[in-house]
Tab-separated table of C-alpha atoms in Angstrom:
chain	number	residue	atom	x	y	z
R	1	MET	CA	-42.457	9.986	-7.133
R	2	GLY	CA	-44.634	7.757	-9.329
R	3	LYS	CA	-43.645	4.388	-10.756
R	4	LYS	CA	-43.147	5.797	-14.265
R	5	SER	CA	-40.836	8.546	-12.979
R	6	ARG	CA	-38.791	6.026	-10.972
R	7	LYS	CA	-38.526	3.769	-14.023
R	8	ARG	CA	-37.347	6.613	-16.259
R	9	GLN	CA	-34.750	7.597	-13.646
R	10	SER	CA	-33.430	4.033	-13.271
R	11	GLU	CA	-33.157	3.639	-17.029
R	12	SER	CA	-31.191	6.860	-17.559
R	13	PRO	CA	-27.707	6.039	-18.873
R	14	ARG	CA	-24.763	6.229	-16.495
R	15	PRO	CA	-22.129	8.832	-17.337
R	16	LYS	CA	-19.550	7.261	-19.614
R	17	ARG	CA	-16.100	6.946	-18.076
R	18	VAL	CA	-13.519	9.147	-19.801
R	19	GLU	CA	-10.441	7.172	-20.843
R	20	VAL	CA	-6.966	8.536	-20.179
R	21	PRO	CA	-5.546	9.398	-23.627
R	22	PHE	CA	-2.522	7.405	-24.787
R	23	VAL	CA	0.735	9.368	-24.611
R	24	GLU	CA	3.643	7.881	-26.554
R	25	ARG	CA	6.296	9.967	-24.793
R	26	PRO	CA	4.841	10.332	-21.279
R	27	PHE	CA	7.873	11.846	-19.520
R	28	GLU	CA	8.581	14.497	-22.146
R	29	GLY	CA	8.999	17.933	-20.574
R	30	LEU	CA	10.292	16.621	-17.249
R	31	PRO	CA	13.878	17.354	-16.209
R	32	GLY	CA	15.909	14.219	-16.937
R	33	GLU	CA	13.304	12.611	-19.198
R	34	THR	CA	15.709	9.888	-20.344
R	35	ASP	CA	16.611	8.998	-16.752
R	36	TRP	CA	12.899	8.663	-15.913
R	37	VAL	CA	12.664	6.200	-18.795
R	38	ALA	CA	15.826	4.358	-17.761
R	39	MET	CA	14.569	3.972	-14.193
R	40	ARG	CA	11.268	2.657	-15.506
R	41	GLU	CA	12.792	0.139	-17.923
R	42	VAL	CA	16.492	-0.702	-17.517
R	43	VAL	CA	17.710	0.166	-14.004
R	44	PRO	CA	16.741	-2.377	-11.337
R	45	SER	CA	17.257	-0.323	-8.167
R	46	ALA	CA	17.581	3.458	-8.014
R	47	THR	CA	16.011	6.516	-6.420
R	48	ALA	CA	15.781	10.240	-7.187
R	49	THR	CA	14.282	13.066	-5.163
R	50	VAL	CA	11.705	15.425	-6.680
R	51	ARG	CA	9.523	18.160	-5.220
R	52	THR	CA	5.870	18.953	-5.803
R	53	THR	CA	4.691	22.434	-6.718
R	54	ALA	CA	3.323	24.818	-4.108
R	55	GLU	CA	-0.186	23.860	-5.221
R	56	TYR	CA	0.560	20.303	-4.111
R	57	GLY	CA	2.303	21.214	-0.876
R	58	SER	CA	5.951	21.700	-1.965
R	59	ARG	CA	6.649	18.188	-0.679
R	60	GLU	CA	9.800	16.208	-1.344
R	61	VAL	CA	9.054	12.804	-2.838
R	62	VAL	CA	11.387	9.891	-3.539
R	63	VAL	CA	10.935	8.385	-6.991
R	64	ALA	CA	12.009	4.723	-6.942
R	65	THR	CA	12.416	2.063	-9.563
R	66	MET	CA	10.401	-0.501	-7.624
R	67	LEU	CA	8.603	-0.847	-4.288
R	68	PRO	CA	7.588	-3.977	-2.341
R	69	GLU	CA	5.038	-6.148	-4.159
R	70	LEU	CA	5.028	-3.618	-7.028
R	71	TRP	CA	3.086	-1.101	-4.937
R	72	PRO	CA	2.477	2.115	-6.888
R	73	ALA	CA	3.506	4.211	-3.878
R	74	LEU	CA	4.229	4.159	-0.146
R	75	HIS	CA	3.878	6.701	2.655
R	76	ARG	CA	6.624	5.424	4.910
R	77	GLU	CA	6.268	5.559	8.699
R	78	ASP	CA	8.919	8.287	8.947
R	79	GLY	CA	6.787	10.491	6.670
R	80	THR	CA	8.797	9.913	3.497
R	81	VAL	CA	6.664	9.436	0.386
R	82	LEU	CA	7.984	7.004	-2.234
R	83	VAL	CA	6.459	6.443	-5.659
R	84	GLY	CA	7.385	3.515	-7.915
R	85	LEU	CA	7.999	3.548	-11.655
R	86	GLN	CA	8.137	-0.192	-12.293
R	87	THR	CA	4.502	-1.112	-11.726
R	88	ALA	CA	1.764	-2.718	-13.763
R	89	ALA	CA	0.491	-0.391	-16.487
R	90	LYS	CA	-2.788	1.265	-15.558
R	91	SER	CA	-3.594	3.608	-18.422
R	92	GLY	CA	-2.066	4.777	-21.660
R	93	ASP	CA	-0.179	7.580	-19.921
R	94	ALA	CA	2.560	6.581	-17.471
R	95	SER	CA	2.906	10.188	-16.302
R	96	ARG	CA	-0.756	10.275	-15.287
R	97	ASP	CA	-0.392	6.914	-13.498
R	98	VAL	CA	2.656	7.935	-11.466
R	99	ALA	CA	1.132	11.312	-10.587
R	100	ALA	CA	-2.054	9.611	-9.376
R	101	ALA	CA	-0.023	7.255	-7.165
R	102	LEU	CA	1.992	10.160	-5.794
R	103	LEU	CA	-1.090	12.182	-4.850
R	104	LEU	CA	-2.726	9.193	-3.189
R	105	ALA	CA	0.444	8.587	-1.159
R	106	LEU	CA	0.582	12.214	-0.015
R	107	ASP	CA	-2.929	11.797	1.426
R	108	ALA	CA	-2.254	8.361	2.950
R	109	GLU	CA	-1.446	7.820	6.616
R	110	PRO	CA	2.227	7.228	7.501
R	111	GLY	CA	3.002	3.536	7.177
R	112	ALA	CA	0.346	2.960	4.500
R	113	PRO	CA	1.094	1.755	0.959
R	114	VAL	CA	-0.956	2.669	-2.092
R	115	LEU	CA	-2.131	-0.736	-3.280
R	116	ASN	CA	-4.005	0.298	-6.425
R	117	LEU	CA	-4.997	3.413	-8.336
R	118	GLY	CA	-8.664	2.614	-8.805
R	119	ILE	CA	-10.354	3.741	-12.018
R	120	LEU	CA	-8.294	6.479	-13.591
R	121	GLU	CA	-9.676	9.306	-15.694
R	122	PRO	CA	-7.779	12.281	-17.139
R	123	GLY	CA	-6.215	14.366	-14.394
R	124	PRO	CA	-2.949	15.852	-13.146
R	125	ARG	CA	0.219	14.478	-14.723
R	126	LEU	CA	3.761	14.639	-13.358
R	127	GLN	CA	4.312	17.721	-15.520
R	128	ASP	CA	1.492	19.417	-13.560
R	129	VAL	CA	2.387	18.124	-10.098
R	130	LEU	CA	6.187	18.491	-9.942
R	131	ASP	CA	8.383	21.568	-9.626
R	132	LEU	CA	10.180	21.422	-12.984
R	133	THR	CA	13.097	23.538	-11.748
R	134	VAL	CA	14.337	20.661	-9.571
R	135	PRO	CA	16.878	18.464	-11.418
R	136	PHE	CA	16.267	14.740	-11.654
R	137	GLU	CA	19.408	12.947	-10.423
R	138	PRO	CA	19.148	9.161	-10.025
R	139	VAL	CA	21.199	7.323	-7.425
R	140	VAL	CA	21.730	3.654	-8.291
R	141	HIS	CA	21.600	1.126	-5.417
R	142	ASP	CA	22.862	-2.421	-4.955
R	143	ASP	CA	19.731	-3.523	-3.095
R	144	PHE	CA	16.290	-2.364	-1.954
R	145	ALA	CA	17.282	-1.208	1.524
R	146	PHE	CA	15.887	2.232	0.632
R	147	TRP	CA	12.426	0.788	1.171
R	148	LEU	CA	13.036	1.390	4.894
R	149	ALA	CA	14.166	4.476	6.798
R	150	ALA	CA	17.821	4.356	7.835
R	151	ASP	CA	16.904	4.258	11.530
R	152	GLN	CA	13.964	1.881	11.138
R	153	GLU	CA	14.271	-1.297	13.160
R	154	ARG	CA	14.594	-4.384	10.986
R	155	ASP	CA	13.499	-7.742	12.262
R	156	ALA	CA	14.534	-11.000	10.653
R	157	GLU	CA	11.431	-11.148	8.446
R	158	VAL	CA	11.950	-7.651	7.008
R	159	THR	CA	15.654	-8.251	6.453
R	160	ALA	CA	14.948	-11.535	4.687
R	161	ALA	CA	12.327	-9.881	2.442
R	162	ILE	CA	14.776	-7.180	1.328
R	163	GLU	CA	17.550	-9.703	0.751
R	164	GLN	CA	15.284	-11.977	-1.257
R	165	SER	CA	14.059	-9.106	-3.448
R	166	SER	CA	17.624	-7.912	-3.981
R	167	GLU	CA	18.991	-11.284	-5.095
R	168	GLY	CA	17.981	-10.832	-8.732
R	169	ILE	CA	19.357	-7.302	-9.136
R	170	VAL	CA	21.531	-6.953	-12.224
R	171	PRO	CA	24.699	-5.022	-11.286
R	172	THR	CA	24.151	-1.585	-12.828
R	173	VAL	CA	26.141	1.663	-12.749
R	174	LYS	CA	25.368	5.093	-14.227
R	175	VAL	CA	28.254	6.199	-16.439
R	176	ALA	CA	29.775	9.474	-15.232
R	177	GLY	CA	29.917	12.483	-17.505
R	178	VAL	CA	27.137	11.561	-19.934
R	179	GLU	CA	23.370	11.595	-19.655
R	180	SER	CA	21.377	8.402	-19.110
R	181	ALA	CA	24.050	5.840	-20.032
R	182	TYR	CA	23.967	2.728	-17.839
R	183	TRP	CA	26.552	-0.056	-17.666
R	184	CYS	CA	25.299	-3.448	-16.540
R	185	ARG	CA	26.676	-6.962	-16.087
R	186	MET	CA	24.474	-9.877	-17.144
R	187	GLY	CA	27.107	-12.578	-17.526
R	188	ARG	CA	28.621	-10.209	-20.086
R	189	GLU	CA	28.910	-6.433	-19.883
R	190	PHE	CA	26.554	-4.115	-21.764
R	191	LEU	CA	25.865	-0.409	-22.114
R	192	ARG	CA	22.307	0.866	-22.523
R	193	TRP	CA	22.032	4.543	-23.397
R	194	ALA	CA	18.652	6.297	-23.482
R	195	ARG	CA	18.699	9.045	-26.120
R	196	PRO	CA	16.577	12.231	-25.965
R	197	GLU	CA	16.449	12.899	-29.718
R	198	PRO	CA	13.444	11.837	-31.848
R	199	GLN	CA	13.517	8.076	-32.421
R	200	GLU	CA	13.585	8.158	-36.198
R	201	ALA	CA	16.434	10.675	-36.213
R	202	VAL	CA	18.465	8.448	-33.887
R	203	LEU	CA	17.792	5.435	-36.118
R	204	ASP	CA	18.966	7.337	-39.186
R	205	ALA	CA	22.103	8.498	-37.406
R	206	PHE	CA	22.960	4.995	-36.220
R	207	ALA	CA	22.311	3.637	-39.709
R	208	ARG	CA	24.825	6.106	-41.133
R	209	LEU	CA	27.395	5.223	-38.477
R	210	HIS	CA	26.815	1.479	-38.816
R	211	ALA	CA	27.211	1.632	-42.594
R	212	ARG	CA	30.575	3.375	-42.098
R	213	ARG	CA	31.643	0.840	-39.440
R	214	GLU	CA	31.625	3.634	-36.856
R	215	SER	CA	28.896	2.333	-34.550
R	216	GLU	CA	31.261	0.635	-32.095
R	217	LEU	CA	31.491	2.464	-28.786
R	218	GLU	CA	35.193	1.683	-28.812
R	219	GLU	CA	37.292	-1.044	-30.378
R	220	GLY	CA	35.640	-4.383	-29.628
R	221	ALA	CA	32.499	-2.816	-28.082
R	222	ARG	CA	29.925	-3.597	-30.734
R	223	PHE	CA	26.532	-2.024	-31.269
R	224	VAL	CA	23.979	-4.846	-31.006
R	225	GLY	CA	20.696	-2.991	-31.517
R	226	ALA	CA	18.180	-0.800	-29.753
R	227	PHE	CA	14.774	-0.908	-28.151
R	228	ARG	CA	11.954	1.614	-28.060
R	229	THR	CA	10.205	2.553	-24.859
R	230	SER	CA	8.214	5.550	-23.591
R	231	GLY	CA	8.722	7.277	-26.924
R	232	ILE	CA	12.524	7.186	-26.981
R	233	LEU	CA	15.214	4.905	-28.401
R	234	VAL	CA	17.716	3.064	-26.196
R	235	PRO	CA	20.783	1.818	-28.138
R	236	VAL	CA	22.662	-1.155	-26.668
R	237	TRP	CA	26.307	-2.192	-26.958
R	238	GLU	CA	27.989	-5.422	-25.918
R	239	LEU	CA	31.228	-4.330	-24.310
R	240	VAL	CA	34.686	-5.849	-24.316
R	241	PRO	CA	34.616	-8.634	-21.678
R	242	GLY	CA	35.575	-7.314	-18.263
R	243	THR	CA	34.886	-3.641	-19.061
R	244	GLU	CA	33.948	-1.679	-15.938
R	245	ALA	CA	31.651	1.338	-15.798
R	246	ASP	CA	34.420	3.751	-14.812
R	247	GLU	CA	36.188	3.010	-18.097
R	248	LEU	CA	33.323	4.268	-20.261
R	249	ALA	CA	33.197	8.033	-19.708
R	250	GLY	CA	35.823	8.725	-22.366
R	251	PRO	CA	34.473	6.339	-25.035
R	252	CYS	CA	30.920	7.607	-24.463
R	253	ALA	CA	31.991	11.228	-24.854
R	254	GLU	CA	33.864	10.428	-28.079
R	255	PHE	CA	30.983	8.404	-29.488
R	256	GLU	CA	28.514	11.174	-28.690
R	257	LYS	CA	30.517	13.519	-30.909
R	258	ARG	CA	30.191	11.064	-33.812
R	259	LEU	CA	26.499	10.620	-33.113
R	260	GLU	CA	25.851	14.366	-32.991
R	261	ALA	CA	27.627	14.768	-36.329
R	262	ALA	CA	25.511	11.988	-37.845
R	263	LEU	CA	22.342	13.547	-36.407
R	264	ALA	CA	23.242	16.829	-38.072
R	265	GLU	CA	23.475	15.252	-41.528
R	266	THR	CA	20.613	15.967	-43.884
R	267	GLY	CA	19.450	14.283	-47.017
R	268	PRO	CA	18.319	10.729	-47.696
R	269	LEU	CA	20.242	7.673	-46.525
R	270	ASP	CA	22.433	6.014	-49.118
R	271	ALA	CA	21.976	2.349	-50.037
R	272	ASP	CA	24.395	1.051	-47.388
R	273	ALA	CA	22.772	3.132	-44.669
R	274	ARG	CA	19.291	1.989	-45.726
R	275	ARG	CA	20.368	-1.645	-45.432
R	276	ALA	CA	21.931	-0.927	-42.049
R	277	ARG	CA	18.746	0.782	-40.864
R	278	ALA	CA	16.596	-2.129	-41.980
R	279	GLY	CA	18.822	-4.482	-40.007
R	280	ILE	CA	18.597	-2.354	-36.868
R	281	VAL	CA	14.803	-2.085	-37.130
R	282	SER	CA	14.425	-5.841	-37.653
R	283	ARG	CA	16.222	-6.516	-34.361
R	284	GLN	CA	14.651	-3.822	-32.212
R	285	VAL	CA	12.085	-4.484	-29.529
R	286	THR	CA	9.305	-2.153	-28.357
R	287	LEU	CA	8.623	-2.163	-24.622
R	288	ARG	CA	5.129	-1.118	-23.571
């Protein structure tokens, strides 16, 4: 090959990397979408078991809130594959990120963590990789002992690492009988309830309820605002001091009836509801 040919070859442009498109609601279409979001954003320690499709081996995988050192995934020595939701953002599509980590972990040797995802381009998402007939049922934990197999030997260093990581866990309990409602204690007690309906519709419904003084979960449990994350709205209540999670099933069920009625209302908001909505929006936070 002559010098001119080599020069033309070296100067040819490299293929441009294809960016992963941004997806506002990345877990939409998965069973338990709102629980995926809750585990990613508001629950400190929880796991749920999913299964891949036949194309990807029909493997059971443990979805976890967080793994050691924020690893994206881990192929544990006993063969269990764990994938984390609370990791540093990699692309504009959390579903693509988690799916990439999962597939890397399936191919990893037992005992090996996935430390990074490399350069991501468009590819399989969780909606492509998982068997969507399997329900998503989170189990909330008090610590991070699930990082290890039950029969795995724990030396003093491993035990200390788990205990240290678990020290900052906010006590959290999933409320029975309703979807994606989580009680937590952070000095005071709160309820955070991830809603599946479109965000703007939920805001309108809460504005109507707030204007009518019907936004309390129960007497003394006041609605304090909401935050947006992964394309959904998560309303928050400050509960009556000392309220425990097992006391909330009834109030949540009753409130959901009021919310569903407000969601079903059509027509523009009245002046009081518009003011209430503006107040809610001014206090809300968007988590990316």
